[in-house]
PDB file of C-alpha atoms in Angstrom:
ATOM      1  CA  MET Y   1      -7.368  19.578  18.472  1.00  0.00           C
ATOM      2  CA  ASP Y   2      -6.111  21.566  16.093  1.00  0.00           C
ATOM      3  CA  LEU Y   3      -5.809  20.212  12.384  1.00  0.00           C
ATOM      4  CA  ASN Y   4      -4.554  23.396  11.287  1.00  0.00           C
ATOM      5  CA  ALA Y   5      -2.305  23.391  13.786  1.00  0.00           C
ATOM      6  CA  LEU Y   6      -0.602  20.271  13.168  1.00  0.00           C
ATOM      7  CA  GLN Y   7      -0.819  20.941   9.198  1.00  0.00           C
ATOM      8  CA  ALA Y   8       1.617  24.250  10.265  1.00  0.00           C
ATOM      9  CA  GLN Y   9       4.253  22.153  12.551  1.00  0.00           C
ATOM     10  CA  LEU Y  10       4.234  19.800   9.661  1.00  0.00           C
ATOM     11  CA  GLU Y  11       5.543  22.893   6.977  1.00  0.00           C
ATOM     12  CA  HIS Y  12       7.766  24.380   9.942  1.00  0.00           C
ATOM     13  CA  ILE Y  13       9.340  21.139   9.632  1.00  0.00           C
ATOM     14  CA  TYR Y  14       9.432  20.624   6.288  1.00  0.00           C
ATOM     15  CA  ASP Y  15       9.564  24.647   5.642  1.00  0.00           C
ATOM     16  CA  VAL Y  16       6.461  24.082   3.123  1.00  0.00           C
ATOM     17  CA  ARG Y  17       3.590  26.446   1.898  1.00  0.00           C
ATOM     18  CA  THR Y  18      -0.203  25.996   0.648  1.00  0.00           C
ATOM     19  CA  TYR Y  19      -2.876  28.809   1.158  1.00  0.00           C
ATOM     20  CA  HIS Y  20      -5.121  25.136   1.200  1.00  0.00           C
ATOM     21  CA  ARG Y  21      -6.458  25.104   4.926  1.00  0.00           C
ATOM     22  CA  VAL Y  22      -6.625  21.186   5.706  1.00  0.00           C
ATOM     23  CA  GLU Y  23     -10.173  22.259   7.767  1.00  0.00           C
ATOM     24  CA  ASP Y  24     -11.357  23.710   4.864  1.00  0.00           C
ATOM     25  CA  PHE Y  25     -11.176  20.405   3.164  1.00  0.00           C
ATOM     26  CA  LEU Y  26     -12.412  18.442   5.852  1.00  0.00           C
ATOM     27  CA  VAL Y  27     -15.815  16.506   5.540  1.00  0.00           C
ATOM     28  CA  THR Y  28     -17.048  13.405   8.616  1.00  0.00           C
ATOM     29  CA  ASP Y  29     -20.902  13.206   6.440  1.00  0.00           C
ATOM     30  CA  PRO Y  30     -19.054   9.326   5.574  1.00  0.00           C
ATOM     31  CA  THR Y  31     -22.294   9.212   2.492  1.00  0.00           C
ATOM     32  CA  LEU Y  32     -19.769  12.081   0.703  1.00  0.00           C
ATOM     33  CA  VAL Y  33     -17.068   9.280   0.255  1.00  0.00           C
ATOM     34  CA  ASP Y  34     -19.163   7.492  -1.989  1.00  0.00           C
ATOM     35  CA  GLN Y  35     -18.992  10.541  -4.540  1.00  0.00           C
ATOM     36  CA  PHE Y  36     -15.472   9.911  -5.247  1.00  0.00           C
ATOM     37  CA  THR Y  37     -14.158   6.659  -6.816  1.00  0.00           C
ATOM     38  CA  GLU Y  38     -12.879   3.547  -5.635  1.00  0.00           C
ATOM     39  CA  ASP Y  39      -9.130   4.324  -7.578  1.00  0.00           C
ATOM     40  CA  SER Y  40      -9.090   7.574  -6.164  1.00  0.00           C
ATOM     41  CA  ARG Y  41      -9.090   6.799  -2.508  1.00  0.00           C
ATOM     42  CA  SER Y  42      -6.104   6.836  -0.786  1.00  0.00           C
ATOM     43  CA  GLY Y  43      -6.616   3.590   0.743  1.00  0.00           C
ATOM     44  CA  GLN Y  44      -7.719   3.656   4.256  1.00  0.00           C
ATOM     45  CA  SER Y  45     -11.149   3.102   5.245  1.00  0.00           C
ATOM     46  CA  PRO Y  46     -13.381   5.569   5.161  1.00  0.00           C
ATOM     47  CA  SER Y  47     -14.369   4.477   8.541  1.00  0.00           C
ATOM     48  CA  MET Y  48     -11.368   6.988  10.492  1.00  0.00           C
ATOM     49  CA  GLU Y  49      -9.805   8.382   7.633  1.00  0.00           C
ATOM     50  CA  SER Y  50      -9.535   8.808   3.994  1.00  0.00           C
ATOM     51  CA  LEU Y  51      -8.089  11.643   1.481  1.00  0.00           C
ATOM     52  CA  LEU Y  52     -10.589  11.338  -1.669  1.00  0.00           C
ATOM     53  CA  ILE Y  53      -8.932  12.398  -4.908  1.00  0.00           C
ATOM     54  CA  ARG Y  54     -11.121  13.093  -7.729  1.00  0.00           C
ATOM     55  CA  GLN Y  55      -8.436  14.423 -11.135  1.00  0.00           C
ATOM     56  CA  GLY Y  56     -10.183  16.538 -13.624  1.00  0.00           C
ATOM     57  CA  GLU Y  57      -9.024  17.702 -17.125  1.00  0.00           C
ATOM     58  CA  ASP Y  58      -8.376  21.404 -15.387  1.00  0.00           C
ATOM     59  CA  ASN Y  59      -8.952  20.749 -11.513  1.00  0.00           C
ATOM     60  CA  LEU Y  60      -8.570  18.504  -9.053  1.00  0.00           C
ATOM     61  CA  ASP Y  61     -10.789  17.770  -5.784  1.00  0.00           C
ATOM     62  CA  LEU Y  62      -9.800  17.320  -3.106  1.00  0.00           C
ATOM     63  CA  ALA Y  63     -11.099  16.285   0.226  1.00  0.00           C
ATOM     64  CA  LEU Y  64     -10.055  15.088   3.383  1.00  0.00           C
ATOM     65  CA  TYR Y  65     -12.436  12.202   5.316  1.00  0.00           C
ATOM     66  CA  LEU Y  66     -12.105  11.916   8.974  1.00  0.00           C
ATOM     67  CA  ASN Y  67     -14.419   9.710  11.658  1.00  0.00           C
ATOM     68  CA  GLN Y  68     -16.494  12.158  13.780  1.00  0.00           C
ATOM     69  CA  GLU Y  69     -16.439  10.274  16.617  1.00  0.00           C
ATOM     70  CA  LEU Y  70     -12.466   9.555  16.177  1.00  0.00           C
ATOM     71  CA  LEU Y  71     -12.218  13.667  16.258  1.00  0.00           C
ATOM     72  CA  ASP Y  72     -14.646  14.079  18.886  1.00  0.00           C
ATOM     73  CA  GLN Y  73     -12.438  11.747  20.645  1.00  0.00           C
ATOM     74  CA  LEU Y  74      -9.271  13.730  19.711  1.00  0.00           C
ATOM     75  CA  GLY Y  75     -11.143  16.804  21.025  1.00  0.00           C
ATOM     76  CA  ARG Y  76     -12.022  15.249  25.066  1.00  0.00           C
ATOM     77  CA  ASP Y  77      -8.959  13.696  24.688  1.00  0.00           C
ATOM     78  CA  ASN Y  78      -5.767  16.165  22.995  1.00  0.00           C
ATOM     79  CA  PRO Y  79      -2.338  14.040  22.448  1.00  0.00           C
ATOM     80  CA  THR Y  80      -0.783  17.050  21.022  1.00  0.00           C
ATOM     81  CA  GLU Y  81      -1.623  18.611  25.211  1.00  0.00           C
ATOM     82  CA  LEU Y  82      -0.221  14.863  26.004  1.00  0.00           C
ATOM     83  CA  LEU Y  83       0.487  11.793  24.334  1.00  0.00           C
ATOM     84  CA  HIS Y  84      -0.214   8.500  25.757  1.00  0.00           C
ATOM     85  CA  ASP Y  85      -1.452   4.721  24.706  1.00  0.00           C
ATOM     86  CA  GLY Y  86      -4.691   5.758  24.901  1.00  0.00           C
ATOM     87  CA  ASN Y  87      -4.865   8.114  21.690  1.00  0.00           C
ATOM     88  CA  LEU Y  88      -2.039   7.405  20.062  1.00  0.00           C
ATOM     89  CA  ALA Y  89      -3.894   5.379  17.147  1.00  0.00           C
ATOM     90  CA  GLU Y  90      -6.243   8.070  17.179  1.00  0.00           C
ATOM     91  CA  PHE Y  91      -3.767  10.679  16.579  1.00  0.00           C
ATOM     92  CA  TRP Y  92      -1.578   8.802  14.147  1.00  0.00           C
ATOM     93  CA  PHE Y  93      -5.236   8.503  11.984  1.00  0.00           C
ATOM     94  CA  ALA Y  94      -5.217  12.452  11.941  1.00  0.00           C
ATOM     95  CA  LEU Y  95      -2.016  12.676  11.280  1.00  0.00           C
ATOM     96  CA  GLU Y  96      -1.343  10.780   8.624  1.00  0.00           C
ATOM     97  CA  GLY Y  97      -4.458  12.556   7.113  1.00  0.00           C
ATOM     98  CA  VAL Y  98      -2.932  15.945   7.399  1.00  0.00           C
ATOM     99  CA  SER Y  99      -0.439  14.626   5.974  1.00  0.00           C
ATOM    100  CA  HIS Y 100      -1.596  13.112   3.259  1.00  0.00           C
ATOM    101  CA  PHE Y 101      -3.596  16.713   2.553  1.00  0.00           C
ATOM    102  CA  LEU Y 102      -0.253  19.104   2.277  1.00  0.00           C
ATOM    103  CA  TYR Y 103       2.041  16.398   0.285  1.00  0.00           C
ATOM    104  CA  LEU Y 104      -0.289  16.532  -2.111  1.00  0.00           C
ATOM    105  CA  ALA Y 105      -1.674  19.849  -2.041  1.00  0.00           C
ATOM    106  CA  TRP Y 106       2.052  21.410  -1.457  1.00  0.00           C
ATOM    107  CA  ASN Y 107       3.145  19.411  -5.256  1.00  0.00           C
ATOM    108  CA  ALA Y 108      -0.209  19.842  -6.485  1.00  0.00           C
ATOM    109  CA  GLY Y 109       1.237  23.808  -6.599  1.00  0.00           C
ATOM    110  CA  PHE Y 110       4.176  23.130  -8.610  1.00  0.00           C
ATOM    111  CA  GLU Y 111       1.828  20.514 -10.935  1.00  0.00           C
ATOM    112  CA  ARG Y 112       3.951  17.178  -9.859  1.00  0.00           C
ATOM    113  CA  THR Y 113       2.499  14.234  -9.887  1.00  0.00           C
ATOM    114  CA  VAL Y 114       2.078  12.445  -6.398  1.00  0.00           C
ATOM    115  CA  THR Y 115       1.941   8.825  -6.484  1.00  0.00           C
ATOM    116  CA  GLN Y 116       0.399   6.931  -4.031  1.00  0.00           C
ATOM    117  CA  LEU Y 117       3.006   5.313  -2.121  1.00  0.00           C
ATOM    118  CA  GLU Y 118       4.581   8.605  -2.143  1.00  0.00           C
ATOM    119  CA  LEU Y 119       2.117   9.836   0.052  1.00  0.00           C
ATOM    120  CA  GLU Y 120       2.269   6.600   2.187  1.00  0.00           C
ATOM    121  CA  LEU Y 121       5.710   6.433   2.885  1.00  0.00           C
ATOM    122  CA  GLN Y 122       5.833  10.489   3.177  1.00  0.00           C
ATOM    123  CA  ALA Y 123       2.913   9.755   6.298  1.00  0.00           C
ATOM    124  CA  GLU Y 124       4.848   6.833   8.159  1.00  0.00           C
ATOM    125  CA  ILE Y 125       8.118   9.350   8.314  1.00  0.00           C
ATOM    126  CA  ASP Y 126       6.058  12.382   9.529  1.00  0.00           C
ATOM    127  CA  LYS Y 127       4.402  10.147  12.228  1.00  0.00           C
ATOM    128  CA  CYS Y 128       7.338   9.253  13.332  1.00  0.00           C
ATOM    129  CA  VAL Y 129       9.148  12.519  13.037  1.00  0.00           C
ATOM    130  CA  LEU Y 130       6.133  14.383  14.952  1.00  0.00           C
ATOM    131  CA  THR Y 131       5.918  12.177  17.643  1.00  0.00           C
ATOM    132  CA  ALA Y 132       8.911  12.460  18.658  1.00  0.00           C
ATOM    133  CA  ALA Y 133       9.173  15.616  18.534  1.00  0.00           C
ATOM    134  CA  LEU Y 134       6.002  15.419  20.490  1.00  0.00           C
ATOM    135  CA  VAL Y 135       6.912  13.319  23.303  1.00  0.00           C
ATOM    136  CA  TYR Y 136      10.357  14.878  23.448  1.00  0.00           C
ATOM    137  CA  HIS Y 137       8.379  18.050  24.085  1.00  0.00           C
ATOM    138  CA  GLN Y 138       5.806  16.530  26.626  1.00  0.00           C
ATOM    139  CA  ARG Y 139       8.609  14.599  28.457  1.00  0.00           C
ATOM    140  CA  GLY Y 140      12.099  15.489  27.194  1.00  0.00           C
ATOM    141  CA  ILE Y 141      13.146  11.973  26.682  1.00  0.00           C
ATOM    142  CA  ALA Y 142      11.960   9.993  23.836  1.00  0.00           C
ATOM    143  CA  ASP Y 143      11.983   5.554  23.152  1.00  0.00           C
ATOM    144  CA  MET Y 144      12.679   5.759  19.542  1.00  0.00           C
ATOM    145  CA  ARG Y 145      13.106   1.874  19.730  1.00  0.00           C
ATOM    146  CA  LEU Y 146       9.500   1.579  21.594  1.00  0.00           C
ATOM    147  CA  LEU Y 147       8.008   3.977  18.207  1.00  0.00           C
ATOM    148  CA  ARG Y 148       9.726   2.475  15.726  1.00  0.00           C
ATOM    149  CA  ARG Y 149       9.250  -0.869  16.884  1.00  0.00           C
ATOM    150  CA  VAL Y 150       5.068   0.271  17.889  1.00  0.00           C
ATOM    151  CA  LEU Y 151       4.959   2.160  14.305  1.00  0.00           C
ATOM    152  CA  PHE Y 152       6.963  -0.259  11.899  1.00  0.00           C
ATOM    153  CA  GLU Y 153       7.070  -3.892  13.757  1.00  0.00           C
ATOM    154  CA  GLU Y 154       2.929  -3.796  15.106  1.00  0.00           C
ATOM    155  CA  THR Y 155       1.575  -2.600  12.154  1.00  0.00           C
ATOM    156  CA  ARG Y 156      -1.574  -4.484  11.132  1.00  0.00           C
ATOM    157  CA  LEU Y 157      -3.049  -4.024   7.647  1.00  0.00           C
ATOM    158  CA  ARG Y 158      -7.307  -3.714   7.056  1.00  0.00           C
ATOM    159  CA  ASP Y 159      -9.005  -5.695   5.939  1.00  0.00           C
ATOM    160  CA  GLY Y 160     -10.451  -5.710   3.132  1.00  0.00           C
ATOM    161  CA  LEU Y 161      -7.186  -4.715   0.866  1.00  0.00           C
ATOM    162  CA  ASP Y 162      -5.801  -6.347  -2.577  1.00  0.00           C
ATOM    163  CA  ASN Y 163      -2.882  -7.591  -2.744  1.00  0.00           C
ATOM    164  CA  ILE Y 164      -1.650  -4.373  -4.740  1.00  0.00           C
ATOM    165  CA  GLN Y 165      -2.325  -2.161  -1.697  1.00  0.00           C
ATOM    166  CA  GLN Y 166      -0.950  -4.527   0.437  1.00  0.00           C
ATOM    167  CA  GLN Y 167       1.963  -4.229  -1.571  1.00  0.00           C
ATOM    168  CA  ARG Y 168       2.175  -0.452  -0.944  1.00  0.00           C
ATOM    169  CA  TYR Y 169       1.658  -0.784   2.203  1.00  0.00           C
ATOM    170  CA  ARG Y 170       3.996  -3.022   3.505  1.00  0.00           C
ATOM    171  CA  GLU Y 171       7.230  -1.506   1.042  1.00  0.00           C
ATOM    172  CA  ALA Y 172       5.897   1.928   2.410  1.00  0.00           C
ATOM    173  CA  ASN Y 173       6.257   1.103   5.761  1.00  0.00           C
ATOM    174  CA  ARG Y 174       9.247  -1.173   4.935  1.00  0.00           C
ATOM    175  CA  LEU Y 175      11.081   1.876   3.551  1.00  0.00           C
ATOM    176  CA  ALA Y 176       9.868   4.325   6.482  1.00  0.00           C
ATOM    177  CA  ALA Y 177      11.413   2.323   8.899  1.00  0.00           C
ATOM    178  CA  ARG Y 178      14.702   1.726   7.662  1.00  0.00           C
ATOM    179  CA  TYR Y 179      14.889   5.649   6.505  1.00  0.00           C
ATOM    180  CA  CYS Y 180      13.770   7.007  10.395  1.00  0.00           C
ATOM    181  CA  GLY Y 181      16.716   3.951  11.352  1.00  0.00           C
ATOM    182  CA  THR Y 182      19.162   5.692   9.853  1.00  0.00           C
ATOM    183  CA  LEU Y 183      17.447   9.261  11.195  1.00  0.00           C
ATOM    184  CA  GLU Y 184      17.522   7.705  14.302  1.00  0.00           C
ATOM    185  CA  GLU Y 185      21.337   6.903  14.460  1.00  0.00           C
ATOM    186  CA  LYS Y 186      22.834   9.965  12.703  1.00  0.00           C
ATOM    187  CA  TYR Y 187      20.723  12.572  14.785  1.00  0.00           C
ATOM    188  CA  SER Y 188      18.528  10.868  17.137  1.00  0.00           C
ATOM    189  CA  LEU Y 189      15.782  12.345  16.091  1.00  0.00           C
ATOM    190  CA  ILE Y 190      16.353  15.464  18.301  1.00  0.00           C
ATOM    191  CA  PRO Y 191      14.024  18.086  17.182  1.00  0.00           C
ATOM    192  CA  GLN Y 192      16.576  20.837  17.057  1.00  0.00           C
ATOM    193  CA  ASN Y 193      19.229  19.483  15.306  1.00  0.00           C
ATOM    194  CA  SER Y 194      19.716  21.477  12.321  1.00  0.00           C
ATOM    195  CA  TYR Y 195      21.197  19.257  10.196  1.00  0.00           C
ATOM    196  CA  LEU Y 196      18.040  16.857  10.581  1.00  0.00           C
ATOM    197  CA  VAL Y 197      15.600  19.305   9.681  1.00  0.00           C
ATOM    198  CA  ASN Y 198      17.747  19.367   6.449  1.00  0.00           C
ATOM    199  CA  GLU Y 199      17.600  16.258   6.175  1.00  0.00           C
ATOM    200  CA  LEU Y 200      14.492  15.731   6.049  1.00  0.00           C
ATOM    201  CA  ARG Y 201      13.689  18.951   3.610  1.00  0.00           C
ATOM    202  CA  ARG Y 202      15.657  17.480   0.795  1.00  0.00           C
ATOM    203  CA  PHE Y 203      14.020  14.400   1.693  1.00  0.00           C
ATOM    204  CA  TYR Y 204      10.527  15.632   1.420  1.00  0.00           C
ATOM    205  CA  ARG Y 205      11.359  17.775  -1.819  1.00  0.00           C
ATOM    206  CA  MET Y 206      12.639  14.450  -3.857  1.00  0.00           C
ATOM    207  CA  PRO Y 207      10.663  12.698  -6.550  1.00  0.00           C
ATOM    208  CA  GLN Y 208       9.931   9.135  -5.362  1.00  0.00           C
ATOM    209  CA  SER Y 209      12.580   7.115  -7.710  1.00  0.00           C
ATOM    210  CA  ARG Y 210      15.213   9.609  -5.960  1.00  0.00           C
ATOM    211  CA  LYS Y 211      13.720   9.010  -2.521  1.00  0.00           C
ATOM    212  CA  ILE Y 212      13.991   5.165  -3.006  1.00  0.00           C
ATOM    213  CA  ARG Y 213      17.693   5.351  -4.437  1.00  0.00           C
ATOM    214  CA  HIS Y 214      18.363   7.664  -1.431  1.00  0.00           C
ATOM    215  CA  ILE Y 215      17.041   5.403   1.584  1.00  0.00           C
ATOM    216  CA  ARG Y 216      18.735   2.592   0.192  1.00  0.00           C
ATOM    217  CA  VAL Y 217      21.937   4.749   0.373  1.00  0.00           C
ATOM    218  CA  VAL Y 218      21.428   5.929   3.118  1.00  0.00           C
TER     219      VAL Y 218
END
């Protein structure tokens, strides 16, 4: 699966651009993860996906770790060609990493700070929106109730998370579930819907506090 193409799809949806391509920052050696401090990680286990961040005085070191077996499986069973139960979880791991990378890189270009909650919230929304668009493109219809149930209700946190991390993931899941539910009710999450696209682009550019207020209002 082409990760740069996945990034380009997100850039098209949100009308954002960054000169950085995710595959240029991709690492598959798990030993490299140890070079980053524990606090720098986005929260996912490095066994599958982890956004690695190290902030310097004048620079930001950034890498996306994806498990090589995960990439090999996505290469053999490409979800962008046919998404199904057997490659959905792997697709979401990869998409989450690309989402994290793009959101951080784009905001860094404007010297905007980003919280871990923002990264997780946007990734959950991206998984819902892009999966719906992909299924719609492949099959002409998408069962949104099934998608929302699998994505937001049938979730299980990985072992080893502390209380703060658990709370952050649950809050991101809760907020994204509410927002995506509202999008589905208003716009049916049809990719060609210009009102949906405008809403997604406005939301993408909001700071965290405004996003949370917006979700509560809509």
